[in-house]
Amino acid sequence: MSDDRRLAVLRAIVEDYVSSHEPVGSKTLVERHQLGVSPATIRNDMAVLEEEGYITQPHTSAGRIPTDKGYRLFVDRLANVKPMSPAEKRAIEAFLHGADDLDDVVDRTVRLLAQITRQAAVVQYPSLTRATVRHVELVGVGGRSALLVLITDSGRVEQRVLDVRSAVDVESLGVSLAALRTRVNASVAGKRLREARDALTDLVQQTPATDLAIAAEVAAALGDCLTASLEERVVLAGTSNLVKSGPDLATSLGSVLEALEEHVVLLRLVQEMTEDPARERGALTVRIGAENLHLGLDGTSVVTSGYGSDGELARLGVLGPTRMDYPTTMAAVRAVSRYVSRILAQ
């Protein structure tokens, strides 16, 4: 596919088919696009494109539609990600602004993606296994009780109320907690959670004897927070948009919806896209049609992007028919991921 004109014909076919939902003929291409050649030449180009598997003819008398291979070439070489307009950017920012916590961020994000792309949207919760410790707070809350708060760079907050039985008195407990808070943050802040958990043993061993018992209780509680078995989760919205996608998913809609109900399938899908060796960190990833190996999803396309401080914390994206507006969808996913990353960083 080194012929620039044939690439231009393929681009025109993809764009027209996405727009009209109808097979595209040579006459339509001549009327709508300035290709600079005769209808006969375009028909010859379309014949070559069909022979090479980039387009197909659904009916004998019909025009042509793109194949998965044609969409892949379009995404890789022909599609320019459309920049979001200032109004669209302001709308995204306004929708996500003021989120109270991580759950609120995820909920707003998945609804926003479904709304602006008119596809099914999926957002993966940040995993504590990939997060780092941002800060540990440790304060007395009355009597011999203390509040332990673990804050990660993913926005997740874990807290425990401790009954510090080893404290001699309330006054000394407050002094001990203040000193211990400083040592804890010096030891674990900025570390991956597994590394932070391993550092707790050294922290206790290096604590002065007067605070050793309190340090052991705090370390045990913090260890529980760090190793909390929070299940990997994804949130889905906009599945009703798939019903409105026209004939593209008509024969496979039941299988698609069934697959989407199995969140383990979605988790595996986004994890595979995270581990794609050809993907740059935080970059957009597009899987088209049969590239989705999961049962029921081989008739769909999935566009995702990483989000977080380095684009690697988790992924978000959309799923829809292969006949989707790839440039616009890719722009929306990229823009939303950047706003979510900015919110979590704050």
Coordinates of N, CA and C in Angstrom, one line a residue, residues 187-345:
S187 N 10.3 6.9 55.7 CA 10.6 5.6 55.3 C 9.9 5.1 54.1
V188 N 8.6 5.5 54.0 CA 7.7 4.9 53.0 C 7.2 5.8 51.9
A189 N 7.3 7.1 52.1 CA 6.7 8.0 51.1 C 7.5 7.9 49.8
G190 N 6.7 7.8 48.7 CA 7.3 7.7 47.4 C 7.6 6.3 46.9
K191 N 7.4 5.3 47.8 CA 7.7 3.9 47.5 C 6.5 3.2 47.0
R192 N 6.7 2.2 46.1 CA 5.6 1.3 45.7 C 5.1 0.6 47.0
L193 N 3.8 0.2 47.0 CA 3.2 -0.3 48.2 C 3.9 -1.5 48.7
R194 N 4.4 -2.4 47.8 CA 5.1 -3.6 48.3 C 6.4 -3.2 48.9
E195 N 7.1 -2.3 48.3 CA 8.3 -1.8 48.9 C 8.1 -1.1 50.2
A196 N 7.0 -0.4 50.3 CA 6.7 0.3 51.6 C 6.4 -0.7 52.7
R197 N 5.7 -1.7 52.4 CA 5.4 -2.8 53.4 C 6.7 -3.4 53.9
D198 N 7.6 -3.7 52.9 CA 8.9 -4.3 53.3 C 9.7 -3.4 54.2
A199 N 9.5 -2.1 54.0 CA 10.3 -1.1 54.8 C 9.9 -1.0 56.2
L200 N 8.7 -1.5 56.5 CA 8.1 -1.4 57.9 C 8.9 -2.1 58.9
T201 N 9.5 -3.3 58.5 CA 10.3 -4.1 59.4 C 11.5 -3.3 59.9
D202 N 12.2 -2.7 59.0 CA 13.4 -1.9 59.3 C 13.0 -0.7 60.2
L203 N 11.8 -0.1 59.8 CA 11.3 1.1 60.6 C 11.2 0.7 62.1
V204 N 10.5 -0.4 62.3 CA 10.3 -0.8 63.7 C 11.6 -1.1 64.4
Q205 N 12.5 -1.8 63.7 CA 13.8 -2.1 64.3 C 14.6 -0.9 64.7
Q206 N 14.4 0.2 64.0 CA 15.2 1.4 64.2 C 14.5 2.4 65.1
T207 N 13.4 2.0 65.6 CA 12.7 2.9 66.5 C 13.2 2.8 68.0
P208 N 13.4 3.9 68.6 CA 13.9 3.9 70.0 C 13.0 3.0 70.9
A209 N 13.7 2.4 71.9 CA 13.0 1.4 72.8 C 11.7 2.0 73.4
T210 N 11.7 3.3 73.7 CA 10.6 3.9 74.4 C 9.3 3.9 73.6
D211 N 9.5 3.9 72.2 CA 8.3 3.9 71.4 C 8.2 2.6 70.6
L212 N 9.0 1.6 70.9 CA 9.0 0.4 70.1 C 7.6 -0.3 70.1
A213 N 6.9 -0.4 71.2 CA 5.6 -1.1 71.2 C 4.6 -0.3 70.4
I214 N 4.6 1.0 70.5 CA 3.6 1.8 69.7 C 4.0 1.7 68.2
A215 N 5.3 1.7 67.9 CA 5.7 1.6 66.5 C 5.2 0.2 65.9
A216 N 5.3 -0.8 66.7 CA 4.9 -2.1 66.2 C 3.4 -2.2 65.9
E217 N 2.6 -1.5 66.8 CA 1.2 -1.5 66.5 C 0.8 -0.7 65.3
V218 N 1.5 0.4 65.1 CA 1.2 1.3 64.0 C 1.7 0.6 62.7
A219 N 2.8 -0.1 62.8 CA 3.4 -0.8 61.6 C 2.4 -1.9 61.2
A220 N 1.9 -2.6 62.1 CA 0.9 -3.7 61.8 C -0.3 -3.2 61.1
A221 N -0.8 -2.0 61.6 CA -2.0 -1.5 61.0 C -1.7 -0.9 59.6
L222 N -0.6 -0.3 59.5 CA -0.2 0.3 58.2 C 0.1 -0.9 57.2
G223 N 0.6 -2.0 57.7 CA 0.8 -3.1 56.8 C -0.5 -3.7 56.3
D224 N -1.5 -3.7 57.2 CA -2.9 -4.1 56.7 C -3.4 -3.2 55.6
C225 N -3.2 -1.9 55.7 CA -3.6 -1.0 54.7 C -2.9 -1.2 53.3
L226 N -1.6 -1.5 53.5 CA -0.7 -1.6 52.3 C -1.0 -3.0 51.6
T227 N -1.4 -3.9 52.3 CA -1.7 -5.3 51.7 C -3.2 -5.6 51.5
A228 N -4.0 -4.5 51.7 CA -5.4 -4.7 51.6 C -5.7 -5.3 50.2
S229 N -6.5 -6.4 50.2 CA -6.8 -7.0 49.0 C -8.0 -6.4 48.3
L230 N -7.7 -5.1 47.8 CA -8.8 -4.4 47.1 C -8.9 -5.1 45.7
E231 N -10.0 -5.6 45.3 CA -10.2 -6.2 44.0 C -10.0 -5.2 42.9
E232 N -9.4 -5.7 41.8 CA -9.3 -4.9 40.6 C -10.8 -4.7 40.1
R233 N -11.0 -3.4 39.8 CA -12.4 -3.1 39.4 C -12.4 -2.2 38.1
V234 N -13.5 -2.4 37.3 CA -13.7 -1.5 36.2 C -15.2 -1.1 36.3
V235 N -15.4 0.1 35.8 CA -16.8 0.7 35.8 C -17.2 0.9 34.4
L236 N -18.4 0.5 34.1 CA -18.9 0.6 32.7 C -20.1 1.5 32.6
A237 N -20.3 2.2 31.5 CA -21.4 3.1 31.3 C -21.7 3.2 29.8
G238 N -22.9 3.5 29.5 CA -23.3 3.7 28.1 C -23.5 2.5 27.2
T239 N -23.8 1.3 27.8 CA -24.0 0.1 27.0 C -25.2 0.3 26.1
S240 N -26.1 1.2 26.5 CA -27.3 1.4 25.7 C -26.9 2.1 24.4
N241 N -25.8 2.7 24.3 CA -25.3 3.3 23.1 C -25.0 2.3 22.0
L242 N -24.7 1.1 22.5 CA -24.4 0.0 21.5 C -25.7 -0.4 20.8
V243 N -26.8 -0.4 21.5 CA -28.1 -0.7 20.9 C -28.4 0.2 19.7
K244 N -27.9 1.5 19.8 CA -28.2 2.5 18.9 C -27.2 2.5 17.7
S245 N -26.3 1.6 17.7 CA -25.2 1.7 16.8 C -25.5 1.2 15.4
G246 N -26.8 0.8 15.2 CA -27.2 0.5 13.8 C -26.9 -1.0 13.6
P247 N -26.9 -1.4 12.3 CA -26.7 -2.8 11.9 C -25.4 -3.4 12.2
D248 N -24.4 -2.6 12.5 CA -23.0 -3.1 12.7 C -22.9 -4.2 13.7
L249 N -23.6 -4.0 14.9 CA -23.6 -5.0 15.9 C -24.9 -5.8 16.1
A250 N -25.7 -5.7 15.1 CA -27.1 -6.3 15.2 C -27.0 -7.8 15.5
T251 N -26.1 -8.5 14.7 CA -26.1 -9.9 14.9 C -25.3 -10.4 16.1
S252 N -24.4 -9.5 16.6 CA -23.5 -9.9 17.7 C -23.8 -9.1 19.0
L253 N -24.8 -8.3 19.0 CA -25.1 -7.4 20.2 C -25.2 -8.2 21.5
G254 N -26.0 -9.3 21.4 CA -26.1 -10.2 22.6 C -24.8 -10.7 23.1
S255 N -23.9 -11.1 22.3 CA -22.6 -11.6 22.7 C -21.8 -10.5 23.3
V256 N -21.9 -9.3 22.7 CA -21.1 -8.2 23.2 C -21.6 -7.8 24.6
L257 N -22.9 -7.7 24.8 CA -23.4 -7.3 26.1 C -23.1 -8.3 27.1
E258 N -23.1 -9.6 26.7 CA -22.8 -10.7 27.7 C -21.3 -10.6 28.1
A259 N -20.4 -10.3 27.1 CA -19.0 -10.1 27.5 C -18.8 -8.9 28.4
L260 N -19.5 -7.8 28.1 CA -19.3 -6.7 29.0 C -19.8 -6.9 30.4
E261 N -20.8 -7.7 30.6 CA -21.3 -8.0 31.9 C -20.2 -8.8 32.7
E262 N -19.3 -9.5 32.1 CA -18.3 -10.2 32.8 C -17.1 -9.2 32.9
H263 N -17.0 -8.6 34.1 CA -16.0 -7.6 34.3 C -14.6 -8.2 34.2
V264 N -14.5 -9.5 34.5 CA -13.2 -10.1 34.4 C -12.7 -10.0 32.9
V265 N -13.6 -10.1 32.0 CA -13.2 -9.9 30.6 C -12.6 -8.5 30.3
L266 N -13.3 -7.5 30.8 CA -12.9 -6.1 30.6 C -11.5 -5.9 31.3
L267 N -11.4 -6.5 32.5 CA -10.1 -6.3 33.2 C -9.0 -6.9 32.4
R268 N -9.2 -8.1 31.9 CA -8.2 -8.8 31.1 C -7.9 -8.0 29.8
L269 N -8.9 -7.4 29.3 CA -8.7 -6.6 28.0 C -7.9 -5.4 28.3
V270 N -8.2 -4.6 29.3 CA -7.4 -3.4 29.6 C -6.0 -3.8 30.0
Q271 N -5.9 -4.9 30.7 CA -4.5 -5.3 31.2 C -3.7 -5.7 30.0
E272 N -4.3 -6.4 29.0 CA -3.5 -6.7 27.8 C -3.1 -5.5 27.0
M273 N -4.0 -4.5 27.0 CA -3.7 -3.2 26.3 C -2.6 -2.5 27.1
T274 N -2.5 -2.6 28.4 CA -1.5 -2.0 29.2 C -0.1 -2.6 28.9
E275 N -0.1 -3.9 28.7 CA 1.1 -4.7 28.5 C 1.5 -4.8 27.0
D276 N 0.8 -4.1 26.1 CA 1.1 -4.2 24.7 C 2.6 -3.7 24.5
P277 N 3.5 -4.5 24.0 CA 4.9 -4.1 23.9 C 5.1 -3.0 22.9
A278 N 4.1 -2.8 21.9 CA 4.3 -1.8 20.9 C 3.8 -0.4 21.4
R279 N 3.2 -0.4 22.6 CA 2.5 0.9 23.1 C 3.5 1.7 23.8
E280 N 3.5 3.0 23.5 CA 4.3 3.9 24.3 C 3.6 4.2 25.6
R281 N 4.4 4.6 26.6 CA 3.8 4.8 28.0 C 2.7 5.9 27.9
G282 N 1.5 5.5 28.4 CA 0.4 6.5 28.5 C -0.2 6.7 27.1
A283 N 0.2 6.1 26.0 CA -0.3 6.4 24.7 C -1.6 5.8 24.5
L284 N -2.3 6.3 23.4 CA -3.6 5.7 23.0 C -3.3 4.3 22.4
T285 N -4.2 3.4 22.7 CA -4.1 2.0 22.1 C -5.5 1.7 21.4
V286 N -5.4 1.2 20.2 CA -6.7 0.9 19.5 C -6.6 -0.5 19.0
R287 N -7.6 -1.3 19.4 CA -7.8 -2.7 19.0 C -9.0 -2.7 18.1
I288 N -8.9 -3.4 16.9 CA -10.0 -3.3 15.9 C -10.4 -4.7 15.6
G289 N -11.7 -5.0 15.8 CA -12.3 -6.2 15.3 C -11.7 -7.5 15.9
A290 N -11.2 -8.3 15.0 CA -10.6 -9.6 15.3 C -9.3 -9.5 16.2
E291 N -8.8 -8.3 16.3 CA -7.6 -8.1 17.2 C -8.1 -8.3 18.7
N292 N -9.4 -8.1 18.9 CA -9.9 -8.4 20.3 C -10.2 -9.9 20.3
L293 N -9.4 -10.6 21.0 CA -9.5 -12.1 21.0 C -10.6 -12.7 21.9
H294 N -11.2 -11.8 22.8 CA -12.1 -12.3 23.7 C -13.5 -12.6 23.0
L295 N -14.1 -13.7 23.4 CA -15.3 -14.1 22.8 C -16.4 -13.0 22.9
G296 N -17.0 -12.7 21.8 CA -18.0 -11.7 21.8 C -17.6 -10.3 21.4
L297 N -16.3 -10.1 21.4 CA -15.8 -8.7 21.2 C -15.1 -8.6 19.9
D298 N -15.1 -9.6 19.0 CA -14.3 -9.6 17.8 C -15.0 -8.7 16.7
G299 N -16.2 -8.2 17.0 CA -16.9 -7.3 16.1 C -16.9 -5.9 16.6
T300 N -16.0 -5.6 17.6 CA -16.0 -4.2 18.1 C -14.6 -3.7 18.0
S301 N -14.5 -2.4 18.3 CA -13.2 -1.7 18.4 C -13.1 -1.1 19.8
V302 N -11.9 -1.1 20.3 CA -11.7 -0.6 21.7 C -10.5 0.4 21.6
V303 N -10.8 1.6 22.2 CA -9.8 2.7 22.2 C -9.6 3.1 23.7
T304 N -8.3 2.9 24.1 CA -8.0 3.2 25.5 C -6.8 4.1 25.6
S305 N -6.6 4.7 26.8 CA -5.5 5.5 27.1 C -5.2 5.3 28.6
G306 N -3.9 5.3 28.9 CA -3.5 5.3 30.3 C -3.7 6.6 31.0
Y307 N -4.0 6.6 32.3 CA -4.1 7.9 33.0 C -3.3 7.7 34.3
G308 N -3.0 8.9 34.9 CA -2.2 8.9 36.1 C -1.0 9.7 35.9
S309 N -0.1 9.8 36.9 CA 1.0 10.7 36.8 C 1.9 10.5 35.7
D310 N 2.1 9.2 35.2 CA 2.9 8.9 34.1 C 2.1 8.1 33.0
G311 N 0.8 8.2 33.1 CA 0.0 7.5 32.2 C -0.1 6.0 32.4
E312 N 0.4 5.5 33.5 CA 0.5 4.1 33.7 C -0.4 3.6 34.9
L313 N -1.1 4.5 35.6 CA -1.8 4.1 36.8 C -2.9 3.1 36.5
A314 N -3.7 3.4 35.5 CA -4.8 2.6 35.1 C -5.2 3.0 33.7
R315 N -6.3 2.4 33.1 CA -6.7 2.8 31.8 C -8.2 3.2 31.7
L316 N -8.5 4.0 30.7 CA -9.9 4.3 30.5 C -10.1 4.3 29.0
G317 N -11.3 4.2 28.5 CA -11.5 4.2 27.1 C -13.0 3.8 26.8
V318 N -13.2 3.5 25.5 CA -14.5 3.2 25.0 C -14.5 2.0 24.1
L319 N -15.7 1.4 24.0 CA -15.8 0.2 23.1 C -17.1 0.5 22.2
G320 N -16.9 0.2 21.0 CA -18.1 0.4 20.0 C -17.9 -0.4 18.8
P321 N -18.7 -0.2 17.8 CA -18.6 -1.0 16.5 C -17.3 -0.6 15.8
T322 N -16.8 -1.4 14.9 CA -15.7 -1.1 14.2 C -15.9 0.1 13.3
R323 N -17.2 0.4 12.9 CA -17.5 1.6 12.2 C -17.7 2.7 13.2
M324 N -16.6 3.2 13.7 CA -16.6 4.3 14.6 C -15.8 5.5 14.0
D325 N -16.1 6.6 14.5 CA -15.3 7.8 14.1 C -14.0 7.8 14.9
Y326 N -13.0 7.2 14.4 CA -11.8 7.0 15.1 C -11.1 8.3 15.5
P327 N -10.9 9.2 14.6 CA -10.2 10.5 15.0 C -10.9 11.2 16.2
T328 N -12.2 11.3 16.1 CA -12.9 12.0 17.1 C -12.9 11.2 18.4
T329 N -13.1 9.9 18.4 CA -13.1 9.1 19.6 C -11.7 9.1 20.2
M330 N -10.7 9.0 19.4 CA -9.3 9.0 20.0 C -9.0 10.3 20.7
A331 N -9.5 11.4 20.1 CA -9.3 12.7 20.7 C -10.0 12.8 22.0
A332 N -11.2 12.3 22.1 CA -12.0 12.4 23.3 C -11.3 11.6 24.4
V333 N -10.9 10.4 24.1 CA -10.3 9.5 25.1 C -9.0 10.1 25.6
R334 N -8.2 10.7 24.7 CA -6.9 11.3 25.1 C -7.2 12.5 25.9
A335 N -8.1 13.3 25.6 CA -8.4 14.6 26.3 C -8.9 14.2 27.8
V336 N -9.8 13.3 27.9 CA -10.4 12.9 29.2 C -9.3 12.3 30.0
S337 N -8.4 11.5 29.5 CA -7.4 10.9 30.3 C -6.4 11.9 30.8
R338 N -6.2 13.0 30.1 CA -5.3 14.0 30.5 C -5.9 14.8 31.7
Y339 N -7.2 15.1 31.6 CA -7.9 15.8 32.6 C -8.0 15.0 33.9
V340 N -8.2 13.7 33.8 CA -8.3 12.8 34.9 C -6.9 12.8 35.6
S341 N -5.9 12.7 34.8 CA -4.5 12.6 35.4 C -4.2 13.9 36.1
R342 N -4.7 15.0 35.6 CA -4.4 16.3 36.3 C -5.2 16.4 37.6
I343 N -6.4 15.9 37.6 CA -7.2 15.9 38.8 C -6.6 15.1 39.9
L344 N -6.1 13.9 39.5 CA -5.5 13.0 40.5 C -4.2 13.5 41.0
A345 N -3.5 14.2 40.2 CA -2.2 14.8 40.6 C -2.4 15.9 41.7

